[in-house]
Amino acid sequence: MNALYSLLFVFLLVFIPLFGVGLGHLNTIFGVCIPMTAFVIFILGFAYRIFKWGKSPVPFSIPTTGGQQYAYDPETFKQSKWDNPTNGFQTFVRMALEILTFRSLFRNSSASLHEVKGEPVVAYASAKWLWLFALLFHYSFLVIVIRHLRLFLEPIPFFVNGAEFMDGILQIGAPVLYQSDLLIIAGLLFLLFRRLADAKLRYISLVNDYFPLFLIIGIAASGIYMRYYAKVDVIAIKELTMGLATFNFHVPANIDVSFYVHVFLVSVLLAYFPFSKLMHLGGVFLSPTRNMPNDSRIRHHVNPWNDPNIKPHSYEAYEKDFGPMMAEAGLPLDNPENAKGTEEA
Amino acid sequence: MAVPKADELFKSIDYTPPATGWMETPVDFSPGNWCYPAKPEILKSINFPNPREWSPEDEDWKLPPNWRDIVHQGFVERLEKYRSLKLFMDICVRCGACADKCHFFIGSGDPKNMPVLRAELMRSIYRKDFTLAGKILSKLTGSRVMEEDVLKEWFIYFYQCTECRRCSLFCPYGIDTAEVTMMARELLHLCGIGINWIMEPVSNCNRTGNHLGIQPHAFADIVEFMVDDIEEVTGVRVKAPLNEKGHEIIFITPSGDVFADPGIYTFMGYLMLFHYLDLDYTMSTYASEGGNFGLFTSSEMMKKLNAKMYAEANRLGAKWILGGECGHMWRVINQYMDTMNGDNQGPQMITPKNPVTGTVFHNAAATKMVHITEFTSDLMKHGKLNLDPSRNDHLRVTFHDSCNPARAMGLLDEPRYVIKNVCNNFFEMPKGTIREETFCCAGGSGLNTDEIMEIRMRGGLPRGNALRYVQQKHDVNMMACICAIDRATLIPLANYWAPGVEICGTHELVGNALILPGEEQRTMDLRQEPLPGFEDEDDDWTPPNA
Ligand code: HEM
Ligand code: SF4
Ligand code: SF4
């Protein structure tokens, strides 16, 4: 049901520019106003979210340790440096592995129950599909974003040309097929399929989960349609996008409506991004169970709201309370008076 | 309330979610699904709000009239105090990678025991109260209004999480459901909802110094009994100093080691080791609890209870602290202690140095507290201990990593080193169930109470099944661990899932193997069961595995 709503909603979003530009000729609104607004929302919203997270302190050092600690004798007990870091550099490597290779997801396994010779057996099988397709999706997305920079930068930076060259290196078809186009669709379809096929996942999935998937599928599909089928006028589009980048707005007349659909969906994604789970992009860098070294036994970690007024139940009170019994058991007393006990006792 | 037989229970596990959505699926409040609520007099003794008599079974939980406000304000406050909470409320993508990592889900199939959904129980309220989309598009975005039913649901499911952090290891963003559980429990406490099994130990620990409320003279008596027992087994009378001033080291261990079988054998192992070394140490009745149920209650309570350790070290003039075998105690020491109470260390405290080997424990430079397996492994490495591992030859041993030392510290190889030095037969349980991926005993975070035995046995399935595997494959008959809660909870777990396997601490094995100067020939182990070759003396003895 949630999937259906999300799909319908994305369809609705496609119709808006189709009518707006196709029938209403609101080219400037859809080509300039909406994308610019969305971009501003994205930047401000993103910054606001990071700021809000940053405002709350990290009172305790709570890394999840994924291997042997730094021991008193590191030779006998070899530290798992990247899974249980103790200094800044090791923590940096842990984070880099996490963000660049999805290391935690790589651990993924799936538990299943069996009966073997009448005995219950819980089995754990390695389950790396999610990791693989998640990587495919994210890296394709990244490559596509980098490729798109050519539309906003002049001269085109070397890494954009590089990414584009690598992405089309198979030289299939004309225009040349980008592998990232195929892979992102494959990745997205797997993630969607997984969500629908796995009963546990379907059970927890919300509109918030299906919507970004359908939306990004929509973006990818409209992009592919523009490039390989409508064969839109890229020169005219670059005129428009350079106009956006330089605040020197200009809307050429001969751009296909599919471009406006694509741009509108991207605008929705940009505006939606800061208020959605997609903020994991920013959040993953801040996660205290990953970005902290396991060193709070070695170095002092400061909790800004640590309350110095919280004191233990004092030994004095304890001795007052139990003095007579302690004396009887031969335990030393700080104040021999306590051996007599208090009036009420 | 009777717990079904193991194979019946196993067959009853079904991973198919119910037909109704989770917000519509009612919660089962029949006895056995919840822990007994905290008694009002207990809550009063530690100044916790809204103490009263109530029962989860009743329709009316007698909540304070403004409970919605209390929860909302408490939520706001905690979002401001903890970045972890804010982040974990915001960034979950519901990828489900954590779902089948939780022992409670694996053993129950209840979708609300998937860590992601457990956290969603709270996130749904967060979205409603603190996000725009949640305010307008409630249902679609998984938001809901805070109602009594929601609060009740929290009580059930945040007390079906042992704060073991296994989910956090697998989450691509490190989302730690334990952190969410801790916050939810704090909010519940604000409304006077807590469980007695946690709050009574907290209250006792505060006043008498340990969970069971053993008073100082009784404590001294019990220690004396153990000294007698050691003498019975070894012929040597060891010293057991209590509350003495002017020693170099103060030793603090969970009180479970003092009063509960089989923890007492571990405690005997400590005493024998210290006697062997002629260690300059004392124990304390005032700080006679290493464990800290405050961790399962609130950060304030945790700090208050933990503060006794430094206070007592200062009073007695100890230079550093040696800590016994306990799981959550070591999470508190490694991740919280110095942050909370480091300021209270007296000037006499120094970076711990092993007086026998001269090793300086630089990795404890801030806390000044060393784990007993670090201490003992150091002694072994320097050849300072005279050991006869064959005295453990009747045991085929495996090792259970307790959640907290594993995932909140990384104390993995030190205890193994100790065991391998005192046992000839050591076998690991399967990969994926040990070290950082270890499975909980299902009784952590204060859930080691008997009224939820079925829940514990379900949650114990992954550990129990891994144990069963090595029992069948290698005839394992003893599971060692470094946690006092484990030593209590793993016994019913093993009886249920791998009957015939017994539980011990690592220092029980050390005590068996350690050759004390002037000891008599040993004919029995610390449990006073005959060693191989001496069975005849005791007719009713049967091998542990028969
Ligand atoms: C530093 C950057 C990022 C990292 C490390 C990261 C990491 C991850 C990981 C590990 C997952 C879980 C696996 C999965 O479900 O696929 C995930 C999910 C997801 N990410 Fe990212 N991500 C990043 C940036 C982005 C960006 C920029 C987008 C696009 C707008 C995005 C969109 C998604 C979506 C839609 C999902 C959910 C897939 C599903 O429904 O299962 N991510 N991300
Ligand atoms: S693994 Fe992390 S992101 Fe994925 S569902 Fe669980 S908590 Fe959410
Ligand atoms: S912390 Fe442990 S018990 Fe709690 S949800 Fe995570 S895996 Fe389950």
PDB file of C-alpha atoms in Angstrom, chain B residues 1-6 9 30-36 104 107 159-160 197 441-443 447-461 488-497:
ATOM      1  CA  MET B   1       3.508 -19.236  32.398  1.00  0.00           C
ATOM      2  CA  ALA B   2       5.265 -22.553  32.088  1.00  0.00           C
ATOM      3  CA  VAL B   3       7.986 -22.450  29.486  1.00  0.00           C
ATOM      4  CA  PRO B   4       7.362 -24.862  26.609  1.00  0.00           C
ATOM      5  CA  LYS B   5       9.901 -27.570  25.838  1.00  0.00           C
ATOM      6  CA  ALA B   6      12.890 -26.499  23.788  1.00  0.00           C
ATOM      7  CA  LEU B   9       9.465 -23.527  21.369  1.00  0.00           C
ATOM      8  CA  SER B  30      -0.403 -11.544  29.787  1.00  0.00           C
ATOM      9  CA  PRO B  31       1.945 -12.528  32.608  1.00  0.00           C
ATOM     10  CA  GLY B  32       5.258 -13.817  31.383  1.00  0.00           C
ATOM     11  CA  ASN B  33       5.600 -10.983  28.912  1.00  0.00           C
ATOM     12  CA  TRP B  34       6.710  -8.401  31.394  1.00  0.00           C
ATOM     13  CA  CYS B  35       8.900  -7.933  34.396  1.00  0.00           C
ATOM     14  CA  TYR B  36       7.332  -7.051  37.728  1.00  0.00           C
ATOM     15  CA  PHE B 104      15.140 -11.607  20.678  1.00  0.00           C
ATOM     16  CA  GLY B 107      14.123 -16.494  18.994  1.00  0.00           C
ATOM     17  CA  TYR B 159      12.333  -4.301  28.383  1.00  0.00           C
ATOM     18  CA  GLN B 160      12.849  -6.910  25.693  1.00  0.00           C
ATOM     19  CA  TRP B 197      14.523  -6.428  39.195  1.00  0.00           C
ATOM     20  CA  CYS B 441      22.724 -14.346  27.221  1.00  0.00           C
ATOM     21  CA  ALA B 442      19.292 -12.682  26.827  1.00  0.00           C
ATOM     22  CA  GLY B 443      19.315 -11.581  30.445  1.00  0.00           C
ATOM     23  CA  LEU B 447      16.365  -8.682  32.370  1.00  0.00           C
ATOM     24  CA  ASN B 448      17.816 -11.630  34.285  1.00  0.00           C
ATOM     25  CA  THR B 449      14.591 -12.127  36.168  1.00  0.00           C
ATOM     26  CA  ASP B 450      12.605 -15.341  36.247  1.00  0.00           C
ATOM     27  CA  GLU B 451       9.121 -14.017  35.483  1.00  0.00           C
ATOM     28  CA  ILE B 452      10.090 -13.596  31.819  1.00  0.00           C
ATOM     29  CA  MET B 453      11.774 -16.983  31.516  1.00  0.00           C
ATOM     30  CA  GLU B 454      10.184 -17.848  28.174  1.00  0.00           C
ATOM     31  CA  ILE B 455      11.343 -14.568  26.664  1.00  0.00           C
ATOM     32  CA  ARG B 456      14.818 -15.234  27.990  1.00  0.00           C
ATOM     33  CA  MET B 457      14.881 -18.748  26.591  1.00  0.00           C
ATOM     34  CA  ARG B 458      13.748 -17.465  23.215  1.00  0.00           C
ATOM     35  CA  GLY B 459      16.369 -14.766  23.235  1.00  0.00           C
ATOM     36  CA  GLY B 460      18.867 -17.343  24.400  1.00  0.00           C
ATOM     37  CA  LEU B 461      18.370 -19.505  21.325  1.00  0.00           C
ATOM     38  CA  ALA B 488      23.508 -16.538  36.527  1.00  0.00           C
ATOM     39  CA  THR B 489      21.634 -16.400  33.207  1.00  0.00           C
ATOM     40  CA  LEU B 490      23.597 -18.899  31.175  1.00  0.00           C
ATOM     41  CA  ILE B 491      22.763 -21.715  33.569  1.00  0.00           C
ATOM     42  CA  PRO B 492      19.060 -21.951  32.727  1.00  0.00           C
ATOM     43  CA  LEU B 493      19.951 -21.144  29.122  1.00  0.00           C
ATOM     44  CA  ALA B 494      22.385 -24.061  28.905  1.00  0.00           C
ATOM     45  CA  ASN B 495      19.998 -26.371  30.748  1.00  0.00           C
ATOM     46  CA  TYR B 496      17.383 -25.511  28.170  1.00  0.00           C
ATOM     47  CA  TRP B 497      19.304 -25.448  24.894  1.00  0.00           C
TER      48      TRP B 497
END
